[in-house]
Amino acid sequence: MTALVTGTWWMTHRRLAALLRNPAVLAMTLMQPMIWLFLFGELFGKVAELPGFGGRSYLDYIVPGVVIMNAVSLNSFAGMATMDEIERGTLDRFLVTPVRRSALVNAGVIEQALSTAFQSLVIILLGLAAGADYPGGLTGLAVLVAAAVLIGVVLAALSNTLALLVRDRNTIIGLNVMLLLPLTFLSSAFMAKDLMPSWIRHVATANPVSWALDSARAALSDDPDWGSAAAHGSPLLALTMVTVALATHSVRSYQKSR
């Protein structure tokens, strides 16, 4: 256990140091969610007046959607960093050291989690500046950030698994582009489920992105529904653990193939 913690610490420190040397990356990736927040918030503001929407302002509704959508977009291409390490030979050098394979995966998970949490907080503050209301208070916002981190880790782990297995940038890019919009728009990110066509509503119910959104919105409501938040958050947490374990197994499979 001590070796795992120590290895995770040093691998995480290495990743965060590289990230802090280029903070412009985080700032640039915030441009897209800012456009979603302010453009969609204004463009579709009247949607909140439709019967069945729930009576809240569309800005209040869309902030969690933008937070989760940003987490999905930010983490879907995490495998590209893994491809960089494979191509430079960095990963191969780490694999001949005593560092645990799970420590390599944990470091990536922690880096993505911290990046996602930071950007989620920035989006929340931007929403607050634009006039969004968060009835669930700090506890509800904490659940929103946690949900964003979990769905982000799921996508990052899957992206890294894909990079380790196929080792081809075009495949990673193509698959992510193919899945990104369906994952987002076949969820409750921008439209209440009661207003969706029946088939989209059924797909959204089984979509992990909706699990994150439903958990966060249940915690952010005027009267937080903690039972619903837990019911949607539990399978998301289980899926996170499965995908991280899959990424760890993929590192070992990659090592055996060298």
Short mmCIF file of C-alpha atoms in Angstrom, two decimals:
data_model
loop_
_atom_site.label_atom_id
_atom_site.label_comp_id
_atom_site.label_asym_id
_atom_site.label_seq_id
_atom_site.Cartn_x
_atom_site.Cartn_y
_atom_site.Cartn_z
CA MET A 1 0.00 0.00 0.00
CA THR A 2 2.86 2.39 0.87
CA ALA A 3 4.48 1.75 -2.53
CA LEU A 4 1.17 2.44 -4.27
CA VAL A 5 0.60 5.72 -2.40
CA THR A 6 4.18 6.86 -2.98
CA GLY A 7 4.07 5.96 -6.67
CA THR A 8 0.72 7.69 -7.10
CA TRP A 9 2.06 10.81 -5.38
CA TRP A 10 5.12 11.12 -7.60
CA MET A 11 3.29 10.30 -10.83
CA THR A 12 0.56 12.81 -9.95
CA HIS A 13 3.15 15.46 -9.05
CA ARG A 14 4.80 14.92 -12.43
CA ARG A 15 1.52 15.32 -14.31
CA LEU A 16 0.39 18.39 -12.36
CA ALA A 17 3.79 20.05 -12.77
CA ALA A 18 3.50 19.63 -16.54
CA LEU A 19 -0.04 21.02 -16.47
CA LEU A 20 0.97 24.07 -14.40
CA ARG A 21 3.78 24.82 -16.84
CA ASN A 22 1.10 25.32 -19.49
CA PRO A 23 -1.97 26.80 -17.72
CA ALA A 24 -3.20 28.26 -21.00
CA VAL A 25 -4.55 24.80 -21.85
CA LEU A 26 -7.10 24.98 -19.04
CA ALA A 27 -8.03 28.55 -19.95
CA MET A 28 -8.49 27.72 -23.65
CA THR A 29 -10.67 24.69 -22.94
CA LEU A 30 -12.99 26.95 -20.92
CA MET A 31 -13.89 28.99 -23.99
CA GLN A 32 -16.28 26.37 -25.36
CA PRO A 33 -18.35 25.93 -22.16
CA MET A 34 -18.55 29.73 -21.83
CA ILE A 35 -20.09 29.87 -25.31
CA TRP A 36 -22.54 27.08 -24.41
CA LEU A 37 -23.52 28.84 -21.19
CA PHE A 38 -24.13 32.30 -22.55
CA LEU A 39 -25.25 31.44 -26.08
CA PHE A 40 -27.58 28.56 -25.21
CA GLY A 41 -28.77 30.37 -22.08
CA GLU A 42 -29.96 33.30 -24.19
CA LEU A 43 -31.00 31.41 -27.31
CA PHE A 44 -33.21 28.85 -25.56
CA GLY A 45 -34.30 30.94 -22.59
CA LYS A 46 -37.99 30.78 -23.56
CA VAL A 47 -37.92 26.97 -23.33
CA ALA A 48 -38.43 27.31 -19.57
CA GLU A 49 -41.92 28.70 -20.26
CA LEU A 50 -43.10 25.47 -21.89
CA PRO A 51 -45.61 23.42 -19.86
CA GLY A 52 -43.85 20.55 -18.13
CA PHE A 53 -40.44 22.19 -17.95
CA GLY A 54 -40.65 22.72 -14.21
CA GLY A 55 -40.92 26.47 -13.78
CA ARG A 56 -37.23 27.28 -13.21
CA SER A 57 -35.29 29.67 -15.40
CA TYR A 58 -33.44 28.06 -18.27
CA LEU A 59 -30.14 29.48 -17.00
CA ASP A 60 -30.64 27.66 -13.69
CA TYR A 61 -31.33 24.48 -15.66
CA ILE A 62 -28.48 24.78 -18.12
CA VAL A 63 -25.59 25.47 -15.70
CA PRO A 64 -25.43 21.81 -14.53
CA GLY A 65 -25.78 20.76 -18.16
CA VAL A 66 -22.79 22.87 -19.21
CA VAL A 67 -20.73 21.68 -16.22
CA ILE A 68 -21.34 18.02 -17.09
CA MET A 69 -20.99 18.56 -20.85
CA ASN A 70 -17.64 20.28 -20.24
CA ALA A 71 -16.49 17.31 -18.14
CA VAL A 72 -17.43 14.96 -20.97
CA SER A 73 -15.70 17.07 -23.62
CA LEU A 74 -12.59 17.75 -21.50
CA ASN A 75 -11.95 14.11 -20.62
CA SER A 76 -12.96 12.32 -23.81
CA PHE A 77 -9.56 13.06 -25.37
CA ALA A 78 -7.44 12.13 -22.32
CA GLY A 79 -6.09 9.23 -24.35
CA MET A 80 -4.21 11.65 -26.58
CA ALA A 81 -1.83 12.41 -23.69
CA THR A 82 -1.33 8.67 -23.26
CA MET A 83 -0.55 8.43 -26.98
CA ASP A 84 2.08 11.15 -26.54
CA GLU A 85 3.74 9.14 -23.76
CA ILE A 86 3.63 5.96 -25.84
CA GLU A 87 5.16 7.67 -28.88
CA ARG A 88 7.90 9.38 -26.85
CA GLY A 89 8.72 6.14 -25.06
CA THR A 90 7.96 7.70 -21.66
CA LEU A 91 5.42 5.05 -20.74
CA ASP A 92 7.81 2.23 -21.62
CA ARG A 93 10.47 3.74 -19.36
CA PHE A 94 8.03 3.92 -16.44
CA LEU A 95 6.99 0.32 -16.98
CA VAL A 96 10.52 -0.95 -16.28
CA THR A 97 10.62 0.90 -12.93
CA PRO A 98 9.21 -0.48 -9.65
CA VAL A 99 6.26 1.95 -9.80
CA ARG A 100 2.90 0.18 -9.56
CA ARG A 101 0.82 0.03 -12.74
CA SER A 102 -2.21 1.21 -10.79
CA ALA A 103 -0.19 4.26 -9.67
CA LEU A 104 0.20 5.29 -13.32
CA VAL A 105 -3.56 5.10 -13.77
CA ASN A 106 -4.30 6.80 -10.45
CA ALA A 107 -2.10 9.75 -11.39
CA GLY A 108 -4.08 10.28 -14.58
CA VAL A 109 -7.36 9.97 -12.68
CA ILE A 110 -6.29 12.56 -10.10
CA GLU A 111 -5.03 15.00 -12.75
CA GLN A 112 -8.28 14.75 -14.73
CA ALA A 113 -10.36 15.01 -11.55
CA LEU A 114 -8.61 18.19 -10.42
CA SER A 115 -8.82 19.77 -13.87
CA THR A 116 -12.51 18.91 -14.11
CA ALA A 117 -13.24 20.23 -10.60
CA PHE A 118 -11.44 23.51 -11.32
CA GLN A 119 -13.27 24.12 -14.59
CA SER A 120 -16.59 23.13 -13.03
CA LEU A 121 -16.12 25.74 -10.29
CA VAL A 122 -15.30 28.41 -12.89
CA ILE A 123 -18.48 27.59 -14.85
CA ILE A 124 -20.55 27.70 -11.65
CA LEU A 125 -19.14 31.15 -10.83
CA LEU A 126 -19.82 32.35 -14.38
CA GLY A 127 -23.39 31.10 -14.07
CA LEU A 128 -23.75 32.94 -10.75
CA ALA A 129 -22.45 36.14 -12.36
CA ALA A 130 -25.01 35.72 -15.16
CA GLY A 131 -27.85 35.43 -12.63
CA ALA A 132 -28.19 31.69 -12.06
CA ASP A 133 -29.64 30.56 -8.74
CA TYR A 134 -28.47 27.48 -6.83
CA PRO A 135 -31.19 26.65 -4.28
CA GLY A 136 -29.33 23.55 -3.06
CA GLY A 137 -26.52 25.76 -1.75
CA LEU A 138 -22.94 24.65 -1.28
CA THR A 139 -23.92 21.03 -0.65
CA GLY A 140 -25.81 20.85 -3.93
CA LEU A 141 -22.92 22.48 -5.77
CA ALA A 142 -20.51 19.99 -4.20
CA VAL A 143 -22.65 17.15 -5.56
CA LEU A 144 -22.61 18.80 -9.01
CA VAL A 145 -18.80 19.06 -8.99
CA ALA A 146 -18.50 15.47 -7.72
CA ALA A 147 -20.83 14.23 -10.48
CA ALA A 148 -18.77 16.11 -13.08
CA VAL A 149 -15.57 14.56 -11.72
CA LEU A 150 -17.04 11.04 -11.79
CA ILE A 151 -18.36 11.24 -15.36
CA GLY A 152 -15.07 12.87 -16.36
CA VAL A 153 -13.04 10.03 -14.85
CA VAL A 154 -15.26 7.49 -16.65
CA LEU A 155 -14.58 9.12 -20.03
CA ALA A 156 -10.88 9.66 -19.29
CA ALA A 157 -10.39 6.04 -18.22
CA LEU A 158 -12.15 4.76 -21.34
CA SER A 159 -10.11 7.10 -23.55
CA ASN A 160 -6.87 5.93 -21.97
CA THR A 161 -7.95 2.30 -22.32
CA LEU A 162 -8.61 2.88 -26.01
CA ALA A 163 -5.20 4.52 -26.46
CA LEU A 164 -3.42 1.61 -24.79
CA LEU A 165 -5.28 -0.99 -26.84
CA VAL A 166 -5.41 0.51 -30.34
CA ARG A 167 -2.47 2.98 -30.16
CA ASP A 168 -3.85 5.03 -33.03
CA ARG A 169 -4.74 8.73 -32.80
CA ASN A 170 -7.22 8.68 -35.68
CA THR A 171 -9.24 5.90 -34.04
CA ILE A 172 -9.39 7.81 -30.75
CA ILE A 173 -10.42 11.04 -32.45
CA GLY A 174 -12.98 9.35 -34.68
CA LEU A 175 -14.63 7.40 -31.88
CA ASN A 176 -14.75 10.40 -29.56
CA VAL A 177 -16.24 12.67 -32.20
CA MET A 178 -18.82 9.99 -32.99
CA LEU A 179 -19.85 9.56 -29.33
CA LEU A 180 -19.52 13.11 -27.96
CA LEU A 181 -22.71 14.64 -29.35
CA PRO A 182 -24.95 11.58 -28.76
CA LEU A 183 -23.73 11.30 -25.16
CA THR A 184 -24.58 14.96 -24.59
CA PHE A 185 -27.75 15.54 -26.57
CA LEU A 186 -29.31 12.14 -25.77
CA SER A 187 -29.27 13.21 -22.13
CA SER A 188 -31.05 15.76 -19.96
CA ALA A 189 -28.24 18.31 -20.40
CA PHE A 190 -30.30 20.86 -22.33
CA MET A 191 -33.89 19.62 -22.22
CA ALA A 192 -36.14 18.31 -19.46
CA LYS A 193 -36.95 14.61 -19.91
CA ASP A 194 -40.71 15.25 -19.79
CA LEU A 195 -40.41 17.28 -23.01
CA MET A 196 -38.35 14.71 -24.90
CA PRO A 197 -39.72 12.26 -27.48
CA SER A 198 -40.34 8.88 -25.87
CA TRP A 199 -37.38 7.07 -27.45
CA ILE A 200 -34.92 9.81 -26.50
CA ARG A 201 -36.27 9.80 -22.95
CA HIS A 202 -35.61 6.05 -22.67
CA VAL A 203 -32.08 6.45 -24.06
CA ALA A 204 -31.41 9.36 -21.71
CA THR A 205 -32.47 7.26 -18.73
CA ALA A 206 -29.72 4.73 -19.51
CA ASN A 207 -27.12 7.38 -20.36
CA PRO A 208 -24.41 7.85 -17.67
CA VAL A 209 -24.31 11.56 -18.55
CA SER A 210 -27.94 11.77 -17.42
CA TRP A 211 -27.06 9.92 -14.21
CA ALA A 212 -24.59 12.68 -13.39
CA LEU A 213 -27.08 15.40 -14.32
CA ASP A 214 -30.02 13.86 -12.47
CA SER A 215 -27.93 13.36 -9.34
CA ALA A 216 -26.71 16.97 -9.43
CA ARG A 217 -30.12 18.49 -10.16
CA ALA A 218 -31.76 16.48 -7.38
CA ALA A 219 -29.21 17.93 -4.94
CA LEU A 220 -29.54 21.48 -6.34
CA SER A 221 -33.33 21.70 -6.16
CA ASP A 222 -35.29 23.89 -3.71
CA ASP A 223 -36.09 20.77 -1.70
CA PRO A 224 -33.09 18.48 -2.32
CA ASP A 225 -34.06 14.89 -3.06
CA TRP A 226 -31.12 13.02 -1.58
CA GLY A 227 -32.68 9.66 -2.33
CA SER A 228 -32.77 10.48 -6.06
CA ALA A 229 -29.26 11.96 -5.90
CA ALA A 230 -27.95 8.72 -4.36
CA ALA A 231 -29.96 6.51 -6.72
CA HIS A 232 -28.40 8.17 -9.78
CA GLY A 233 -24.98 8.74 -8.24
CA SER A 234 -24.45 5.14 -7.09
CA PRO A 235 -24.39 3.52 -10.56
CA LEU A 236 -22.17 6.38 -11.77
CA LEU A 237 -19.71 5.68 -8.94
CA ALA A 238 -19.80 1.94 -9.74
CA LEU A 239 -19.16 2.67 -13.42
CA THR A 240 -16.22 4.90 -12.46
CA MET A 241 -14.62 2.08 -10.45
CA VAL A 242 -15.12 -0.38 -13.31
CA THR A 243 -13.58 1.91 -15.95
CA VAL A 244 -10.57 2.75 -13.75
CA ALA A 245 -10.01 -0.99 -13.18
CA LEU A 246 -10.28 -1.51 -16.94
CA ALA A 247 -7.66 1.18 -17.56
CA THR A 248 -5.33 -0.47 -15.05
CA HIS A 249 -5.78 -3.83 -16.77
CA SER A 250 -5.05 -2.16 -20.12
CA VAL A 251 -1.71 -0.88 -18.81
CA ARG A 252 -0.76 -4.43 -17.87
CA SER A 253 -1.92 -5.72 -21.28
CA TYR A 254 0.14 -3.01 -22.98
CA GLN A 255 3.22 -4.03 -20.98
CA LYS A 256 2.84 -7.69 -21.93
CA SER A 257 2.62 -6.76 -25.60
CA ARG A 258 5.94 -4.89 -25.60
#
